[in-house]
């Protein structure tokens, strides 16, 4: 890959210009540049192959270790992606260590209101907020369990393929957790494609 080609893609991931609508929404919700840059690096890494994917995951891993607090599950995800890509056991073991506190993270995460299809559904959520939140936490726990099973080698779950359909439009902690659960490469296909 030439220098110009590499630089051509860098602004899409790292850069946040004034026309970047997603960045404006994320910033308004309290996200940092590191939050959105990590998500974009992981998305492009999962979509890519070969050296480009390895570079994206390495950058995301370094960013997570430098910018995210211990206990943030995204610190585990970047290491897990590198493991899925290369098969390096050291990355898997680090991901498992970092994933240890995910249950307590789920209990403390901030859940912001979702857009609803009708005023009726909006009112129902407002009246039964605790029930909605409990159900969402239960669903997020299922995603976290699948990720743990993958890290332990016990499950063959699709992760990255599900991100597009599960990606929340709201910039809150649930989006960070879902990204942590889903933004790793799917199975052997990518590892085989990356042996170059």
Tab-separated table of C-alpha atoms in Angstrom:
chain	number	residue	atom	x	y	z
A	1	UNK	CA	0.000	0.000	0.000
A	2	UNK	CA	1.482	3.323	-0.979
A	3	UNK	CA	1.938	6.294	1.312
A	4	UNK	CA	-0.757	8.297	-0.480
A	5	UNK	CA	-3.273	5.470	-0.279
A	6	UNK	CA	-2.656	5.052	3.445
A	7	UNK	CA	-3.078	8.771	4.067
A	8	UNK	CA	-6.211	8.834	1.962
A	9	UNK	CA	-8.018	6.625	4.496
A	10	UNK	CA	-6.595	8.124	7.696
A	11	UNK	CA	-8.946	11.138	7.901
A	12	UNK	CA	-11.992	8.867	7.780
A	13	UNK	CA	-10.890	7.164	10.974
A	14	UNK	CA	-8.792	9.643	12.942
A	15	UNK	CA	-9.951	12.926	11.537
A	16	UNK	CA	-13.020	14.740	12.744
A	17	UNK	CA	-13.714	17.671	10.482
A	18	UNK	CA	-16.545	20.138	10.818
A	19	UNK	CA	-18.682	18.198	8.339
A	20	UNK	CA	-18.461	14.963	10.351
A	21	UNK	CA	-22.075	14.741	11.538
A	22	UNK	CA	-21.519	11.545	13.517
A	23	UNK	CA	-18.746	13.205	15.500
A	24	UNK	CA	-20.981	16.166	16.362
A	25	UNK	CA	-23.711	13.852	17.655
A	26	UNK	CA	-21.210	11.712	19.588
A	27	UNK	CA	-19.532	14.753	21.129
A	28	UNK	CA	-22.916	16.161	22.124
A	29	UNK	CA	-23.600	12.886	23.943
A	30	UNK	CA	-20.346	13.115	25.880
A	31	UNK	CA	-18.176	10.800	23.799
A	32	UNK	CA	-14.491	11.596	23.385
A	33	UNK	CA	-12.464	11.468	20.186
A	34	UNK	CA	-10.903	8.262	21.496
A	35	UNK	CA	-14.341	6.626	21.867
A	36	UNK	CA	-15.328	7.248	18.261
A	37	UNK	CA	-11.832	6.672	16.828
A	38	UNK	CA	-11.659	3.267	18.574
A	39	UNK	CA	-15.038	2.258	17.170
A	40	UNK	CA	-14.049	3.339	13.653
A	41	UNK	CA	-10.704	1.528	13.848
A	42	UNK	CA	-12.409	-1.674	14.962
A	43	UNK	CA	-15.082	-1.416	12.248
A	44	UNK	CA	-12.510	-0.917	9.476
A	45	UNK	CA	-10.330	-3.665	10.949
A	46	UNK	CA	-13.224	-6.134	10.887
A	47	UNK	CA	-14.057	-5.144	7.306
A	48	UNK	CA	-10.445	-5.395	6.134
A	49	UNK	CA	-7.936	-8.150	5.602
A	50	UNK	CA	-4.189	-8.637	5.756
A	51	UNK	CA	-1.791	-6.022	6.986
A	52	UNK	CA	-4.411	-3.263	6.906
A	53	UNK	CA	-6.605	-5.130	9.407
A	54	UNK	CA	-3.608	-5.894	11.615
A	55	UNK	CA	-2.636	-2.205	11.678
A	56	UNK	CA	-6.172	-1.114	12.563
A	57	UNK	CA	-6.428	-3.596	15.429
A	58	UNK	CA	-2.980	-2.691	16.738
A	59	UNK	CA	-3.886	1.020	16.695
A	60	UNK	CA	-7.199	0.289	18.439
A	61	UNK	CA	-5.421	-1.848	21.038
A	62	UNK	CA	-2.900	0.895	21.815
A	63	UNK	CA	-5.637	3.522	21.930
A	64	UNK	CA	-7.721	1.405	24.327
A	65	UNK	CA	-4.810	0.796	26.681
A	66	UNK	CA	-3.842	4.463	26.715
A	67	UNK	CA	-7.266	6.128	26.836
A	68	UNK	CA	-9.769	3.719	28.426
A	69	UNK	CA	-9.880	2.992	32.144
A	70	UNK	CA	-9.179	-0.483	33.515
A	71	UNK	CA	-12.458	-2.400	33.542
A	72	UNK	CA	-13.600	-0.931	30.216
A	73	UNK	CA	-14.417	-4.010	28.086
A	74	UNK	CA	-13.117	-2.308	24.935
A	75	UNK	CA	-9.613	-2.917	26.284
A	76	UNK	CA	-10.304	-6.647	25.938
A	77	UNK	CA	-11.895	-6.408	22.504
A	78	UNK	CA	-8.915	-5.002	20.645
A	79	UNK	CA	-6.711	-7.770	22.083
A	80	UNK	CA	-9.381	-10.341	21.181
A	81	UNK	CA	-9.490	-9.041	17.605
A	82	UNK	CA	-5.733	-9.375	17.333
A	83	UNK	CA	-6.008	-12.940	18.665
A	84	UNK	CA	-8.729	-13.849	16.156
A	85	UNK	CA	-6.579	-12.398	13.396
A	86	UNK	CA	-3.255	-14.004	14.282
A	87	UNK	CA	-4.045	-16.850	16.661
A	88	UNK	CA	-1.512	-15.471	19.201
A	89	UNK	CA	-2.382	-16.969	22.588
A	90	UNK	CA	-0.913	-14.001	24.494
A	91	UNK	CA	-3.591	-11.713	23.014
A	92	UNK	CA	-6.359	-14.136	23.991
A	93	UNK	CA	-5.117	-14.419	27.581
A	94	UNK	CA	-4.877	-10.640	27.940
A	95	UNK	CA	-8.388	-10.295	26.513
A	96	UNK	CA	-9.708	-12.819	29.045
A	97	UNK	CA	-8.059	-10.908	31.913
A	98	UNK	CA	-9.485	-7.604	30.695
A	99	UNK	CA	-12.952	-9.166	30.240
A	100	UNK	CA	-13.147	-10.229	33.921
A	101	UNK	CA	-15.148	-7.229	35.164
A	102	UNK	CA	-17.719	-7.030	32.379
A	103	UNK	CA	-20.651	-8.019	34.634
A	104	UNK	CA	-20.032	-5.120	37.014
A	105	UNK	CA	-19.566	-2.812	34.010
A	106	UNK	CA	-23.014	-3.834	32.710
A	107	UNK	CA	-24.598	-3.060	36.091
A	108	UNK	CA	-23.188	0.471	36.144
A	109	UNK	CA	-23.549	1.522	32.514
A	110	UNK	CA	-25.649	4.521	31.562
A	111	UNK	CA	-28.675	3.758	29.395
A	112	UNK	CA	-30.087	6.743	27.531
A	113	UNK	CA	-33.623	6.890	26.103
A	114	UNK	CA	-34.125	5.377	22.656
A	115	UNK	CA	-36.085	6.787	19.769
A	116	UNK	CA	-39.466	5.060	19.693
A	117	UNK	CA	-41.820	4.468	16.785
A	118	UNK	CA	-44.765	6.103	18.511
A	119	UNK	CA	-45.702	8.334	21.382
A	120	UNK	CA	-47.374	5.311	22.995
A	121	UNK	CA	-44.066	3.375	23.085
A	122	UNK	CA	-42.227	6.441	24.370
A	123	UNK	CA	-44.729	6.786	27.227
A	124	UNK	CA	-44.524	3.069	27.995
A	125	UNK	CA	-40.758	3.290	28.312
A	126	UNK	CA	-41.037	6.360	30.536
A	127	UNK	CA	-43.541	4.583	32.824
A	128	UNK	CA	-41.666	1.293	32.937
A	129	UNK	CA	-38.089	2.530	32.656
A	130	UNK	CA	-36.762	0.046	35.239
A	131	UNK	CA	-38.274	-2.893	33.338
A	132	UNK	CA	-36.885	-1.647	30.019
A	133	UNK	CA	-33.448	-1.185	31.556
A	134	UNK	CA	-33.523	-4.615	33.218
A	135	UNK	CA	-34.445	-6.264	29.921
A	136	UNK	CA	-31.715	-4.375	28.071
A	137	UNK	CA	-29.124	-5.340	30.686
A	138	UNK	CA	-30.215	-8.980	30.364
A	139	UNK	CA	-29.769	-8.790	26.590
A	140	UNK	CA	-26.358	-7.123	26.948
A	141	UNK	CA	-25.316	-9.820	29.419
A	142	UNK	CA	-26.142	-12.448	26.763
A	143	UNK	CA	-23.836	-10.667	24.291
A	144	UNK	CA	-21.100	-10.495	26.938
A	145	UNK	CA	-21.515	-14.221	27.655
A	146	UNK	CA	-21.093	-15.022	23.958
A	147	UNK	CA	-17.904	-12.963	23.894
A	148	UNK	CA	-16.556	-14.805	26.940
A	149	UNK	CA	-17.400	-18.156	25.308
A	150	UNK	CA	-15.517	-17.101	22.195
A	151	UNK	CA	-12.488	-16.060	24.247
A	152	UNK	CA	-12.586	-19.366	26.133
A	153	UNK	CA	-12.832	-21.290	22.860
A	154	UNK	CA	-16.225	-22.753	23.785
A	155	UNK	CA	-18.466	-20.987	21.292
A	156	UNK	CA	-18.541	-20.322	17.571
A	157	UNK	CA	-20.480	-17.085	17.563
A	158	UNK	CA	-20.724	-14.549	14.777
A	159	UNK	CA	-19.629	-11.212	16.136
A	160	UNK	CA	-18.665	-8.633	13.495
A	161	UNK	CA	-21.414	-9.770	11.118
A	162	UNK	CA	-24.006	-8.829	13.740
A	163	UNK	CA	-22.597	-5.371	14.524
A	164	UNK	CA	-24.319	-3.635	11.634
A	165	UNK	CA	-27.783	-4.754	12.748
A	166	UNK	CA	-27.190	-4.293	16.481
A	167	UNK	CA	-25.294	-0.973	16.400
A	168	UNK	CA	-27.309	1.510	18.482
A	169	UNK	CA	-28.012	4.957	17.097
A	170	UNK	CA	-27.662	6.386	20.606
A	171	UNK	CA	-24.167	7.290	21.793
A	172	UNK	CA	-24.208	5.885	25.307
A	173	UNK	CA	-22.586	3.097	27.311
A	174	UNK	CA	-24.728	0.420	25.665
A	175	UNK	CA	-23.146	1.249	22.309
A	176	UNK	CA	-19.670	0.976	23.843
A	177	UNK	CA	-20.528	-2.410	25.345
A	178	UNK	CA	-22.080	-3.772	22.147
A	179	UNK	CA	-18.995	-2.647	20.229
A	180	UNK	CA	-16.863	-4.453	22.804
A	181	UNK	CA	-18.938	-7.619	22.354
A	182	UNK	CA	-19.221	-7.596	18.567
A	183	UNK	CA	-16.286	-5.839	16.927
A	184	UNK	CA	-13.973	-8.817	16.547
A	185	UNK	CA	-13.385	-10.732	13.295
A	186	UNK	CA	-15.588	-13.710	12.556
A	187	UNK	CA	-13.844	-17.069	12.634
A	188	UNK	CA	-11.176	-18.624	10.500
A	189	UNK	CA	-12.064	-16.803	7.274
A	190	UNK	CA	-10.236	-13.648	8.272
A	191	UNK	CA	-7.264	-15.442	9.803
A	192	UNK	CA	-6.795	-17.376	6.556
A	193	UNK	CA	-7.116	-14.190	4.493
A	194	UNK	CA	-4.530	-12.456	6.680
A	195	UNK	CA	-1.689	-14.882	6.120
A	196	UNK	CA	0.196	-12.675	3.665
